[in-house]
Amino acid sequence: MCGIIARIGHGDATETLLSGLENLEYRGYDSAGIAVQNGSGVKVHKTSGEVADLKATLDTRPSGNIGIGHTRWSTHGPPTDENAHPHTDTAGDVAVVHNGVIDNYDELRAQLQSQGHEFHSDTDTEVIPHLIDEYRQDSASTEQAIRKAIDTLEGSYAIAALVDGEERVYAARKGSPLVLGLDDDEWFLASDVPAFLDYTDQVIYLEDGDLVVLEPDSYRITDLGGTPVERPVDTVDWDPDDAGKGEYDHYMEKEIHSQPTALANTIEGRIENGTVSFDDLEPGKFADIDTVQFVACGTSYHAAMYAGQQLRTAGLQTAVIRASEYETSAGPIDESTLVIAVTQSGETADTLDAVRTAASHDAQTLAVTNVVGSTAAREADTAIYIRAGPEVGVAATKTYSSQAVTLTLLTQRLAADVPEATPVDDSEELLETLEDFPQHVETVLETSQARLLAREFMNSTSYFFIGNGLSHSVALEGALKFKEITYEHAEGFASGELKHGPLALVTEKSPLFAVSTGDADEKTKTNAIEAQSRGAPIVAVGPATSPLVDVADAHLSVPDTHPVWAGLLANVQLQLVSYHAATLLERSIDKPRNLAKSVTVE
Ligand code: F6R
């Protein structure tokens, strides 16, 4: 959570910092701030609220060629002006932005206060500029003081710091992401690439323990002992247009509508002569695996469930485990266990913890992620990318679709590798029909009646989503998306579970979305009728051929195709229902309350 940015070069930094922060707001939007160094002191501007609120407070833009910025998701202290970053030392000479959590801040704060340092916020971050200031008093250089300060910190951090009178930005990371962007005449540091993608696609993914010193014409990376380290320069293949809203009102709307393109990228080059191939997964790689465990959170967990269902059908011993429960629920893990971490951002703390636990038991680990160079991609034994392009809206949409498709292909690869598996009968048809899938998504987007239905059910008290087999996880995802951006009560269930409790909540004011894949829908039909006879309006979401359509009060239709793709098309319809319901309710679509996209705390 929290996004940080820094910029140093020859022109003015402020506009770059502000636009960069806007592209990082998916990481948190409780408060925003910048500090600019312009030769006459460090100037800090910060406020509670969003970057737009920060801009509104700046009558004239502060000018300076060096700056740092922050957008916050609160952990220590409420979202007030005082708790907004950057934080400074007592004299205001050192300014720091921070993403992460400093575990020993209580004792450091007490010690610094006893040495005369004045604190003005509730944050853990504020100890950092004071520590730097304290150590500067008896260090040969600021760089040395920063090394000492970092050495004193326990916890996780990506930090960037400015010091009055110095034409430099100092930065370091441990456990929180930090990327260096290299343009011709300016350097950037940020929590994520979209912060500076308008300016450069040349990046260095920094590693834990790296300390960076940026000057207008040079940069240096060293380890904490001061020894220079070499890091490769990568080219990011994301299009800068991917980072903006384009013609759409919201990022979420844009991202839902960009799914045909994103999916075409996901699929490209991965099916050759009727078989699945991934660049980094040579055939036979998984031959010695006997158990597969998926670990993930939220929407990624639902994508993992979708794949887990298919892998079980292929006869593989499979578990899909919520990453936050992994430590207590994983069961036996050894070198014949493959642990697949599904994480769009590659930075989710719970998922990273699960990967580390798995690795400590010698399991093989594989990250399925959207972000090249992310922590999950670097820490897992192997990474494969879903290639969805940057997703800014907090509610995951295109990344879910790309994850589910990538994982479905991976399932085919695993079934081919593992001797105990029985490749699914209709594998050929599955791969053949995938070719038309992006076009089918386009058809759903063009023909969907989701807005009409969202309007019709606007005054409901609860929204239920059911499905069985493959469509169970689609129902769970539909409910998650709905509650996340509408703030209305929504629940997803395995169809058969409805009668074991939830039916008590069903009334004529609780529409029920029944998801179908066109396969094994009879159970869902029976359970939908049970809800309907208690007054609930039923919406069938799936192919016209589904028996559910005969009994439903309304139908959100998807093209007839293989059940695996039909389930994902039904999900696109549900994304649209959530989006339209939330816009009709005038909710904050891209920045739902209390949430952030990249959840880097446990
Ligand atoms: C919901 C949503 C979250 C994420 C979850 C995991 O729309 O986006 O539930 O799916 O926080 O995030 P990643 O995939 O980055 O690990």
Coordinates of C-alpha atoms and ligand atoms in Angstrom, one line a residue:
M1 CA 0.0 0.0 0.0
C2 CA 1.0 3.6 -0.4
G3 CA 2.7 4.9 -3.5
I4 CA 6.0 6.8 -3.5
I5 CA 7.7 8.7 -6.3
A6 CA 10.8 10.7 -6.7
R7 CA 12.2 12.7 -9.6
I8 CA 15.5 14.5 -10.3
G9 CA 16.7 16.2 -13.5
H10 CA 17.1 19.6 -15.0
G11 CA 13.6 20.9 -15.5
D12 CA 10.8 21.3 -13.0
A13 CA 9.7 18.3 -10.9
T14 CA 6.3 19.3 -9.6
E15 CA 4.0 18.4 -12.5
T16 CA 5.8 15.1 -13.0
L17 CA 5.4 14.3 -9.3
L18 CA 1.7 15.1 -9.3
S19 CA 0.8 13.2 -12.5
G20 CA 2.9 10.3 -11.3
L21 CA 1.1 10.2 -8.0
E22 CA -2.3 10.1 -9.8
N23 CA -1.1 7.0 -11.6
L24 CA -0.1 5.5 -8.2
E25 CA -3.4 6.3 -6.4
Y26 CA -4.5 2.7 -6.9
R27 CA -2.1 2.0 -4.0
G28 CA -3.9 4.3 -1.6
Y29 CA -5.8 7.6 -1.6
D30 CA -6.2 8.7 2.1
S31 CA -3.7 11.6 1.7
A32 CA -1.2 13.0 -0.7
G33 CA 1.9 15.1 -0.5
I34 CA 5.1 16.3 -2.2
A35 CA 8.4 17.9 -1.1
V36 CA 10.4 19.9 -3.6
Q37 CA 13.9 21.1 -3.2
N38 CA 14.6 24.3 -5.0
G39 CA 17.8 25.7 -3.6
S40 CA 15.9 27.7 -0.9
G41 CA 14.9 25.0 1.4
V42 CA 12.8 21.9 1.3
K43 CA 9.1 22.8 0.6
V44 CA 6.5 20.3 1.8
H45 CA 2.9 20.4 0.6
K46 CA 0.5 17.8 1.8
T47 CA -3.1 17.2 2.7
S48 CA -5.6 14.5 3.6
G49 CA -7.7 13.3 0.6
E50 CA -6.7 12.5 -2.9
V51 CA -4.1 14.0 -5.3
A52 CA -6.9 16.2 -6.7
D53 CA -7.3 17.7 -3.2
L54 CA -3.5 18.3 -3.0
K55 CA -3.6 20.0 -6.4
A56 CA -6.4 22.2 -5.2
T57 CA -4.3 23.4 -2.2
L58 CA -1.5 24.5 -4.5
D59 CA -2.4 28.1 -5.6
T60 CA 0.9 28.3 -7.4
R61 CA 2.9 25.2 -8.2
P62 CA 6.1 25.0 -6.1
S63 CA 9.1 24.8 -8.3
G64 CA 12.3 22.8 -8.0
N65 CA 14.2 20.2 -10.1
I66 CA 14.2 17.6 -7.3
G67 CA 11.1 16.2 -5.6
I68 CA 9.5 13.3 -3.8
G69 CA 5.8 12.5 -3.5
H70 CA 3.5 10.1 -1.7
T71 CA -0.1 8.8 -1.8
R72 CA -1.2 7.1 1.4
W73 CA -3.2 4.1 2.5
S74 CA -3.3 4.6 6.3
T75 CA -1.8 2.0 8.6
H76 CA -0.4 4.0 11.6
G77 CA -2.7 6.9 12.4
P78 CA -5.9 8.2 10.7
P79 CA -5.9 10.0 7.3
T80 CA -5.2 13.5 8.5
D81 CA -3.1 16.4 7.1
E82 CA -0.5 15.7 9.9
N83 CA -0.2 12.0 9.0
A84 CA 0.2 12.7 5.3
H85 CA 3.7 12.2 3.9
P86 CA 6.4 13.6 3.3
H87 CA 7.5 13.7 6.9
T88 CA 10.4 15.9 8.1
D89 CA 12.9 16.2 10.9
T90 CA 12.4 18.9 13.5
A91 CA 14.1 21.7 11.4
G92 CA 12.4 20.6 8.2
D93 CA 15.8 19.9 6.4
V94 CA 15.2 16.2 5.7
A95 CA 12.0 15.1 4.0
V96 CA 11.0 11.4 3.6
V97 CA 8.3 9.4 1.9
H98 CA 7.8 5.8 2.8
N99 CA 5.9 2.7 1.8
G100 CA 6.0 -0.1 4.3
V101 CA 5.8 -0.6 8.0
I102 CA 8.5 0.2 10.6
D103 CA 8.0 -2.3 13.4
N104 CA 10.4 -0.7 16.0
Y105 CA 9.1 2.8 15.5
D106 CA 7.7 3.1 19.1
E107 CA 11.1 2.6 20.7
L108 CA 12.9 4.7 18.1
R109 CA 10.4 7.6 18.6
A110 CA 10.8 7.5 22.4
Q111 CA 14.6 7.5 22.1
L112 CA 14.5 10.4 19.5
Q113 CA 12.1 12.4 21.6
S114 CA 14.4 12.1 24.6
Q115 CA 17.2 13.5 22.4
G116 CA 15.0 16.6 21.6
H117 CA 13.3 15.7 18.3
E118 CA 9.8 17.0 17.9
F119 CA 7.2 14.7 16.4
H120 CA 3.9 15.9 14.7
S121 CA 2.2 12.8 13.4
D122 CA 1.1 9.4 14.5
T123 CA 3.0 7.6 11.8
D124 CA 5.8 5.1 12.0
T125 CA 7.4 6.9 9.1
E126 CA 8.2 10.1 11.0
V127 CA 11.1 8.4 12.9
I128 CA 13.0 8.1 9.6
P129 CA 13.8 11.8 8.9
H130 CA 14.6 12.3 12.6
L131 CA 17.0 9.3 12.6
I132 CA 18.7 10.6 9.4
D133 CA 19.0 14.0 11.1
E134 CA 20.4 12.5 14.3
Y135 CA 23.0 10.5 12.5
R136 CA 24.0 13.3 10.2
Q137 CA 25.4 15.1 13.2
D138 CA 28.3 12.7 13.6
S139 CA 28.5 11.1 10.1
A140 CA 31.0 12.0 7.3
S141 CA 28.1 12.4 4.8
T142 CA 24.4 12.2 4.5
E143 CA 24.8 9.0 2.6
Q144 CA 26.5 7.5 5.6
A145 CA 23.8 8.8 8.0
I146 CA 21.1 7.2 5.8
R147 CA 23.0 3.9 5.9
K148 CA 23.0 4.0 9.6
A149 CA 19.3 5.0 9.8
I150 CA 18.4 2.1 7.5
D151 CA 20.4 -0.2 9.6
T152 CA 18.4 0.8 12.7
L153 CA 15.0 0.2 11.1
E154 CA 13.1 -3.0 11.6
G155 CA 10.3 -3.8 9.2
S156 CA 9.6 -3.1 5.6
Y157 CA 10.3 0.0 3.6
A158 CA 10.8 1.7 0.2
I159 CA 11.9 5.2 1.1
A160 CA 13.0 8.3 -0.8
A161 CA 14.6 11.3 0.9
L162 CA 15.6 14.8 0.1
V163 CA 18.0 16.9 2.2
D164 CA 18.1 20.7 2.2
G165 CA 21.1 22.1 0.1
E166 CA 21.9 18.7 -1.6
E167 CA 21.1 18.2 -5.2
R168 CA 20.3 14.5 -4.6
V169 CA 17.6 12.0 -3.9
Y170 CA 18.4 9.1 -1.6
A171 CA 16.4 5.9 -1.7
A172 CA 16.4 2.4 -0.3
R173 CA 14.2 -0.7 -0.2
K174 CA 13.6 -3.7 1.9
G175 CA 10.3 -5.7 1.5
S176 CA 8.5 -3.0 -0.5
P177 CA 8.7 -2.4 -4.2
L178 CA 10.9 0.3 -5.8
V179 CA 11.7 0.8 -9.5
L180 CA 14.2 3.2 -11.0
G181 CA 13.2 4.9 -14.3
L182 CA 15.9 6.2 -16.6
D183 CA 15.0 8.9 -19.1
D184 CA 17.6 10.9 -21.2
D185 CA 17.8 13.9 -18.8
E186 CA 15.9 12.8 -15.7
W187 CA 15.7 9.9 -13.2
F188 CA 12.6 8.6 -11.4
L189 CA 12.0 6.3 -8.5
A190 CA 8.6 4.9 -7.9
S191 CA 6.6 2.1 -6.3
D192 CA 5.4 1.0 -9.7
V193 CA 6.2 1.7 -13.4
P194 CA 2.9 3.6 -14.4
A195 CA 4.1 6.5 -12.2
F196 CA 6.7 7.4 -14.9
L197 CA 5.6 5.5 -18.0
D198 CA 4.8 8.7 -19.8
Y199 CA 8.5 9.6 -19.7
T200 CA 10.4 6.4 -20.0
D201 CA 10.2 2.6 -20.5
Q202 CA 13.8 2.0 -19.3
V203 CA 13.7 0.6 -15.8
I204 CA 15.9 -1.0 -13.1
Y205 CA 14.0 -3.2 -10.6
L206 CA 15.8 -2.6 -7.3
E207 CA 16.5 -5.4 -4.9
D208 CA 16.1 -5.5 -1.1
G209 CA 19.2 -4.0 0.5
D210 CA 19.9 -1.6 -2.4
L211 CA 20.6 2.0 -1.6
V212 CA 20.4 4.5 -4.5
V213 CA 21.8 8.0 -4.8
L214 CA 20.4 10.0 -7.7
E215 CA 22.1 13.2 -8.9
P216 CA 20.9 15.2 -12.0
D217 CA 23.5 13.5 -14.3
S218 CA 24.3 10.3 -12.6
Y219 CA 23.0 7.5 -10.4
R220 CA 24.7 5.0 -8.1
I221 CA 23.4 1.8 -6.6
T222 CA 25.2 0.2 -3.7
D223 CA 24.5 -2.4 -1.1
L224 CA 24.1 -1.4 2.5
G225 CA 27.8 -1.8 3.1
G226 CA 28.5 0.7 0.3
T227 CA 29.8 -1.7 -2.3
P228 CA 28.6 -0.8 -5.8
V229 CA 26.1 -3.3 -7.3
E230 CA 25.1 -3.7 -11.0
R231 CA 21.4 -4.1 -11.8
P232 CA 20.2 -4.8 -15.3
V233 CA 18.2 -2.2 -17.3
D234 CA 14.9 -3.7 -18.5
T235 CA 12.5 -2.3 -21.2
V236 CA 8.9 -2.3 -20.1
D237 CA 6.5 -3.3 -22.9
W238 CA 3.5 -1.5 -21.5
D239 CA 2.0 1.2 -23.7
P240 CA 1.8 4.7 -21.9
D241 CA -1.8 4.9 -23.1
D242 CA -2.5 1.9 -20.9
A243 CA -1.9 4.0 -17.9
G244 CA -4.5 6.7 -18.7
K245 CA -8.4 6.6 -18.8
G246 CA -8.6 7.4 -22.5
E247 CA -12.2 8.0 -23.6
Y248 CA -13.7 6.4 -20.6
D249 CA -15.1 7.9 -17.4
H250 CA -13.3 5.4 -15.1
Y251 CA -10.3 3.2 -15.2
M252 CA -12.6 0.2 -14.4
E253 CA -14.8 0.9 -17.4
K254 CA -11.7 1.2 -19.6
E255 CA -10.2 -2.0 -18.2
I256 CA -13.4 -4.0 -18.6
H257 CA -13.6 -2.8 -22.3
S258 CA -9.9 -3.5 -22.9
Q259 CA -10.3 -7.2 -22.1
P260 CA -10.5 -8.4 -25.8
T261 CA -7.0 -6.8 -26.4
A262 CA -5.6 -7.9 -23.0
L263 CA -6.8 -11.5 -23.6
A264 CA -5.3 -11.6 -27.1
N265 CA -2.0 -10.6 -25.5
T266 CA -2.4 -13.2 -22.8
I267 CA -2.9 -16.0 -25.4
E268 CA -0.4 -14.9 -28.1
G269 CA 2.2 -17.5 -28.9
R270 CA 1.1 -19.9 -26.1
I271 CA -0.7 -22.5 -28.3
E272 CA 1.5 -24.2 -30.8
N273 CA 0.3 -27.2 -32.9
G274 CA -2.6 -27.8 -30.5
T275 CA -0.4 -27.8 -27.4
V276 CA 0.2 -25.2 -24.7
S277 CA 3.7 -23.8 -24.4
F278 CA 5.1 -21.2 -22.0
D279 CA 8.5 -19.7 -22.6
D280 CA 10.0 -20.5 -19.2
L281 CA 8.4 -23.9 -18.7
E282 CA 10.2 -26.6 -20.7
P283 CA 8.1 -29.7 -21.4
G284 CA 8.4 -32.3 -18.5
K285 CA 9.3 -29.6 -16.0
F286 CA 6.6 -30.7 -13.6
A287 CA 6.9 -34.5 -14.1
D288 CA 7.9 -35.1 -10.5
I289 CA 5.0 -33.2 -9.0
D290 CA 2.3 -35.0 -7.1
T291 CA 0.4 -32.2 -5.5
V292 CA -0.5 -28.7 -6.7
Q293 CA -1.4 -25.9 -4.2
F294 CA -2.7 -22.6 -5.4
V295 CA -2.2 -19.6 -3.0
A296 CA -3.9 -16.3 -3.6
C297 CA -6.2 -13.6 -2.2
G298 CA -9.4 -12.0 -3.2
T299 CA -10.1 -11.9 -6.9
S300 CA -6.9 -13.8 -7.6
Y301 CA -8.1 -16.5 -5.3
H302 CA -11.3 -16.8 -7.4
A303 CA -9.2 -17.2 -10.6
A304 CA -7.1 -19.9 -8.8
M305 CA -10.4 -21.7 -7.8
Y306 CA -11.4 -21.7 -11.5
A307 CA -8.1 -23.4 -12.4
G308 CA -8.1 -25.6 -9.4
Q309 CA -11.5 -27.1 -10.4
Q310 CA -10.1 -27.9 -13.9
L311 CA -6.9 -29.5 -12.4
R312 CA -8.9 -31.7 -10.1
T313 CA -11.0 -32.8 -13.1
A314 CA -7.7 -33.8 -14.7
G315 CA -7.0 -36.1 -11.7
L316 CA -4.3 -34.0 -10.0
Q317 CA -4.3 -33.7 -6.2
T318 CA -5.1 -30.0 -5.9
A319 CA -5.8 -27.5 -3.1
V320 CA -6.7 -23.9 -3.5
I321 CA -5.7 -22.1 -0.3
R322 CA -6.3 -18.5 0.8
A323 CA -2.8 -17.1 1.2
S324 CA -3.6 -15.6 4.6
E325 CA -4.5 -19.1 5.8
Y326 CA -1.6 -20.9 4.2
E327 CA 0.6 -21.2 7.3
T328 CA -2.1 -22.9 9.3
S329 CA -3.9 -24.8 6.5
A330 CA -1.4 -25.9 3.9
G331 CA -1.0 -29.5 5.2
P332 CA 2.0 -31.6 4.1
I333 CA 4.4 -29.7 1.8
D334 CA 7.6 -31.2 0.2
E335 CA 9.7 -31.1 -2.9
S336 CA 6.9 -32.8 -4.9
T337 CA 4.5 -30.0 -4.1
L338 CA 4.1 -27.3 -6.7
V339 CA 2.9 -24.0 -5.1
I340 CA 1.4 -21.6 -7.6
A341 CA 1.1 -18.1 -6.3
V342 CA -1.6 -16.2 -8.2
T343 CA -1.1 -12.4 -7.7
Q344 CA -1.8 -9.6 -10.2
S345 CA 0.5 -7.1 -8.4
G346 CA 3.1 -9.7 -7.3
E347 CA 3.3 -7.7 -4.1
T348 CA 0.5 -9.0 -1.9
A349 CA 2.0 -9.6 1.6
D350 CA -0.1 -12.6 2.4
T351 CA 0.7 -14.3 -0.9
L352 CA 4.4 -13.6 -0.6
D353 CA 4.4 -15.0 2.9
A354 CA 2.8 -18.2 1.6
V355 CA 5.5 -18.5 -1.1
R356 CA 8.2 -18.1 1.5
T357 CA 6.6 -20.7 3.7
A358 CA 6.3 -23.1 0.8
A359 CA 10.0 -22.5 -0.2
S360 CA 11.1 -23.2 3.4
H361 CA 9.6 -26.7 3.0
D362 CA 11.4 -27.2 -0.4
A363 CA 8.3 -27.0 -2.5
Q364 CA 8.6 -25.8 -6.1
T365 CA 7.2 -22.3 -6.5
L366 CA 5.7 -20.7 -9.5
A367 CA 4.3 -17.1 -9.6
V368 CA 1.5 -16.2 -12.0
T369 CA 1.6 -12.4 -12.1
N370 CA 1.0 -9.3 -14.2
V371 CA 4.0 -7.3 -13.0
V372 CA 7.4 -8.0 -14.4
G373 CA 10.1 -7.7 -11.7
S374 CA 7.5 -7.9 -8.9
T375 CA 8.6 -9.5 -5.7
A376 CA 6.6 -12.7 -6.4
A377 CA 8.2 -12.9 -9.8
R378 CA 11.6 -12.6 -8.3
E379 CA 11.2 -14.8 -5.3
A380 CA 9.4 -17.7 -6.9
D381 CA 11.5 -20.4 -8.7
T382 CA 9.7 -19.5 -12.0
A383 CA 7.3 -16.8 -13.1
I384 CA 4.8 -16.6 -15.9
Y385 CA 3.1 -13.4 -16.9
I386 CA -0.6 -12.9 -17.6
R387 CA 0.3 -10.0 -19.9
A388 CA -2.9 -7.9 -19.2
G389 CA -1.2 -4.5 -19.2
P390 CA -1.3 -2.1 -16.2
E391 CA -4.6 -2.2 -14.2
V392 CA -5.3 1.0 -12.3
G393 CA -8.9 0.5 -11.1
V394 CA -8.8 -1.0 -7.6
A395 CA -11.4 -3.6 -8.6
A396 CA -9.6 -6.2 -10.6
T397 CA -11.3 -7.0 -13.9
K398 CA -9.1 -7.6 -16.9
T399 CA -6.4 -9.1 -14.7
Y400 CA -9.0 -11.7 -13.5
S401 CA -9.8 -12.7 -17.0
S402 CA -6.2 -12.9 -18.0
Q403 CA -5.3 -14.8 -14.9
A404 CA -8.1 -17.4 -15.5
V405 CA -7.0 -17.9 -19.1
T406 CA -3.3 -18.2 -18.2
L407 CA -4.1 -20.6 -15.4
T408 CA -6.4 -22.7 -17.7
L409 CA -3.5 -23.0 -20.1
L410 CA -1.1 -23.9 -17.3
T411 CA -3.6 -26.5 -16.2
Q412 CA -3.3 -28.1 -19.6
R413 CA 0.5 -28.0 -19.3
L414 CA 0.5 -29.6 -15.9
A415 CA -1.9 -32.3 -17.0
A416 CA 0.4 -33.1 -19.9
D417 CA 3.5 -33.2 -17.6
V418 CA 2.3 -35.2 -14.6
P419 CA 2.1 -38.9 -15.3
E420 CA -0.8 -39.4 -12.9
A421 CA -3.0 -36.8 -14.7
T422 CA -5.5 -37.7 -17.3
P423 CA -5.6 -34.9 -19.9
V424 CA -9.1 -33.6 -20.1
D425 CA -11.1 -35.3 -22.9
D426 CA -12.1 -32.1 -24.6
S427 CA -8.6 -30.5 -24.5
E428 CA -8.5 -30.0 -28.2
E429 CA -11.8 -28.3 -28.3
L430 CA -10.9 -26.1 -25.3
L431 CA -7.8 -24.8 -27.1
E432 CA -9.5 -24.4 -30.5
T433 CA -12.4 -22.4 -29.0
L434 CA -10.0 -20.1 -27.1
E435 CA -9.1 -18.5 -30.4
D436 CA -12.6 -16.9 -30.5
F437 CA -12.7 -16.0 -26.9
P438 CA -11.5 -12.3 -27.2
Q439 CA -14.2 -11.8 -29.9
H440 CA -16.9 -13.4 -27.6
V441 CA -15.9 -10.9 -24.9
E442 CA -16.3 -8.1 -27.4
T443 CA -19.8 -9.4 -28.2
V444 CA -20.7 -9.4 -24.5
L445 CA -19.5 -5.9 -24.1
E446 CA -21.4 -4.7 -27.2
T447 CA -24.7 -6.4 -26.4
S448 CA -24.9 -6.5 -22.6
Q449 CA -28.2 -5.5 -20.9
A450 CA -26.4 -5.2 -17.6
R451 CA -27.1 -1.5 -17.1
L452 CA -30.9 -2.0 -17.5
L453 CA -30.8 -4.8 -14.9
A454 CA -28.7 -2.8 -12.5
R455 CA -31.2 0.0 -12.7
E456 CA -34.2 -2.4 -12.2
F457 CA -32.7 -3.9 -9.0
M458 CA -31.3 -0.6 -7.6
N459 CA -33.4 -0.6 -4.5
S460 CA -32.7 -4.2 -3.4
T461 CA -31.6 -5.1 0.1
S462 CA -29.1 -7.8 -0.8
Y463 CA -27.7 -9.4 -4.0
F464 CA -27.0 -13.1 -4.2
F465 CA -24.8 -14.9 -6.7
I466 CA -24.8 -18.7 -7.1
G467 CA -23.1 -21.3 -9.2
N468 CA -21.9 -24.9 -9.0
G469 CA -18.7 -26.6 -10.3
L470 CA -16.8 -24.1 -12.4
S471 CA -19.4 -21.4 -12.0
H472 CA -19.1 -21.5 -8.2
S473 CA -16.0 -19.3 -8.2
V474 CA -17.5 -17.0 -10.8
A475 CA -20.4 -16.4 -8.4
L476 CA -18.0 -15.6 -5.6
E477 CA -16.1 -13.2 -7.9
G478 CA -19.4 -11.6 -9.0
A479 CA -20.4 -11.0 -5.3
L480 CA -16.9 -9.7 -4.4
K481 CA -16.9 -7.2 -7.3
F482 CA -20.4 -6.1 -6.5
K483 CA -19.9 -5.4 -2.8
E484 CA -16.5 -3.8 -3.4
I485 CA -17.7 -1.0 -5.6
T486 CA -21.4 -0.6 -4.7
Y487 CA -21.0 -0.9 -0.9
E488 CA -24.2 -3.0 -1.0
H489 CA -24.6 -6.3 0.6
A490 CA -23.7 -9.1 -1.8
E491 CA -22.9 -12.8 -1.2
G492 CA -21.8 -15.6 -3.4
F493 CA -22.5 -19.3 -2.7
A494 CA -22.1 -22.7 -4.1
S495 CA -25.7 -23.2 -5.5
G496 CA -26.4 -26.2 -3.2
E497 CA -25.5 -24.2 -0.1
L498 CA -28.3 -21.7 -0.4
K499 CA -30.7 -24.0 1.4
H500 CA -28.3 -24.5 4.3
G501 CA -28.8 -21.1 5.8
P502 CA -28.6 -18.2 3.3
L503 CA -32.2 -18.9 2.1
A504 CA -33.4 -17.2 5.3
L505 CA -32.2 -13.9 3.8
V506 CA -34.0 -14.3 0.5
T507 CA -36.9 -12.0 -0.2
E508 CA -38.4 -10.3 -3.3
K509 CA -35.8 -7.6 -2.6
S510 CA -32.9 -9.9 -3.1
P511 CA -32.2 -10.6 -6.7
L512 CA -30.2 -13.8 -7.4
F513 CA -27.7 -14.0 -10.2
A514 CA -27.4 -17.7 -11.2
V515 CA -24.2 -18.3 -13.2
S516 CA -24.1 -21.0 -15.8
T517 CA -21.4 -22.4 -18.0
G518 CA -23.8 -24.4 -20.2
D519 CA -22.6 -27.6 -18.5
A520 CA -24.0 -29.2 -15.3
D521 CA -26.4 -26.3 -14.6
E522 CA -29.3 -28.5 -13.4
K523 CA -28.3 -28.2 -9.8
T524 CA -28.1 -24.4 -10.0
K525 CA -31.5 -24.4 -11.8
T526 CA -33.1 -26.3 -8.9
N527 CA -31.6 -24.1 -6.3
A528 CA -32.6 -20.9 -8.2
I529 CA -36.2 -22.1 -8.3
E530 CA -36.1 -22.6 -4.5
A531 CA -35.1 -19.0 -4.1
Q532 CA -37.6 -17.8 -6.7
S533 CA -40.4 -19.5 -4.9
R534 CA -39.5 -17.4 -1.9
G535 CA -39.9 -14.3 -4.0
A536 CA -36.3 -13.6 -5.3
P537 CA -36.1 -12.4 -8.9
I538 CA -33.7 -14.7 -10.8
V539 CA -31.2 -13.6 -13.4
A540 CA -29.6 -16.3 -15.5
V541 CA -26.1 -15.4 -16.5
G542 CA -24.7 -17.7 -19.2
P543 CA -25.4 -19.2 -22.6
A544 CA -29.0 -19.2 -24.0
T545 CA -28.9 -23.0 -24.2
S546 CA -28.7 -23.3 -20.4
P547 CA -31.8 -24.8 -18.7
L548 CA -31.6 -21.9 -16.2
V549 CA -32.8 -19.5 -18.9
D550 CA -36.2 -21.3 -19.0
V551 CA -37.0 -20.5 -15.4
A552 CA -35.2 -17.1 -15.0
D553 CA -37.0 -13.8 -14.8
A554 CA -34.1 -12.1 -16.8
H555 CA -31.1 -13.3 -18.8
L556 CA -27.6 -11.9 -19.3
S557 CA -26.5 -13.8 -22.3
V558 CA -23.1 -15.0 -23.4
P559 CA -22.1 -16.7 -26.7
D560 CA -22.3 -20.4 -26.9
T561 CA -18.7 -21.8 -26.5
H562 CA -16.7 -24.3 -24.4
P563 CA -18.0 -24.2 -20.8
V564 CA -14.6 -23.0 -19.5
W565 CA -14.8 -19.9 -21.6
A566 CA -18.5 -19.5 -21.0
G567 CA -17.9 -19.1 -17.3
L568 CA -15.4 -16.3 -17.9
L569 CA -17.9 -14.6 -20.3
A570 CA -20.5 -14.8 -17.6
N571 CA -18.0 -13.1 -15.3
V572 CA -17.7 -10.2 -17.8
Q573 CA -21.5 -9.7 -17.6
L574 CA -21.2 -9.6 -13.8
Q575 CA -18.4 -7.0 -14.0
L576 CA -20.7 -4.9 -16.0
V577 CA -23.6 -5.3 -13.5
S578 CA -21.3 -4.2 -10.7
Y579 CA -19.9 -1.3 -12.7
H580 CA -23.3 0.0 -13.7
A581 CA -24.9 -0.5 -10.3
A582 CA -22.0 1.5 -8.7
T583 CA -22.3 4.3 -11.2
L584 CA -26.0 4.6 -10.7
L585 CA -25.3 4.8 -7.0
E586 CA -22.6 7.4 -7.7
R587 CA -19.9 5.5 -5.9
S588 CA -16.2 6.1 -6.2
I589 CA -15.6 3.5 -8.9
D590 CA -11.8 3.4 -9.2
K591 CA -11.1 4.1 -5.5
P592 CA -13.6 2.3 -3.4
R593 CA -13.6 3.3 0.3
N594 CA -11.1 1.7 2.6
L595 CA -9.4 -0.3 -0.1
A596 CA -6.2 -0.2 -2.1
K597 CA -5.1 -2.3 -5.0
S598 CA -1.7 -3.5 -3.8
V599 CA -2.1 -4.9 -0.3
T600 CA 1.4 -5.0 1.1
V601 CA 0.4 -5.4 4.7
E602 CA -0.8 -8.5 6.5
Ligands
F6R1 C1 -10.6 -7.2 -5.8 C2 -9.2 -7.2 -5.8 C3 -8.5 -7.9 -4.7 C4 -7.2 -8.5 -5.2 C5 -6.4 -9.0 -4.0 C6 -5.1 -9.8 -4.4 O1 -11.2 -6.6 -7.0 O2 -8.6 -6.7 -6.7 O3 -9.3 -8.8 -4.1 O4 -7.4 -9.5 -6.1 O5 -6.0 -8.0 -3.1 O6 -4.3 -8.9 -5.2 P1 -3.1 -9.5 -6.0 O7 -3.7 -10.2 -7.2 O8 -2.3 -8.3 -6.5 O9 -2.3 -10.4 -5.2

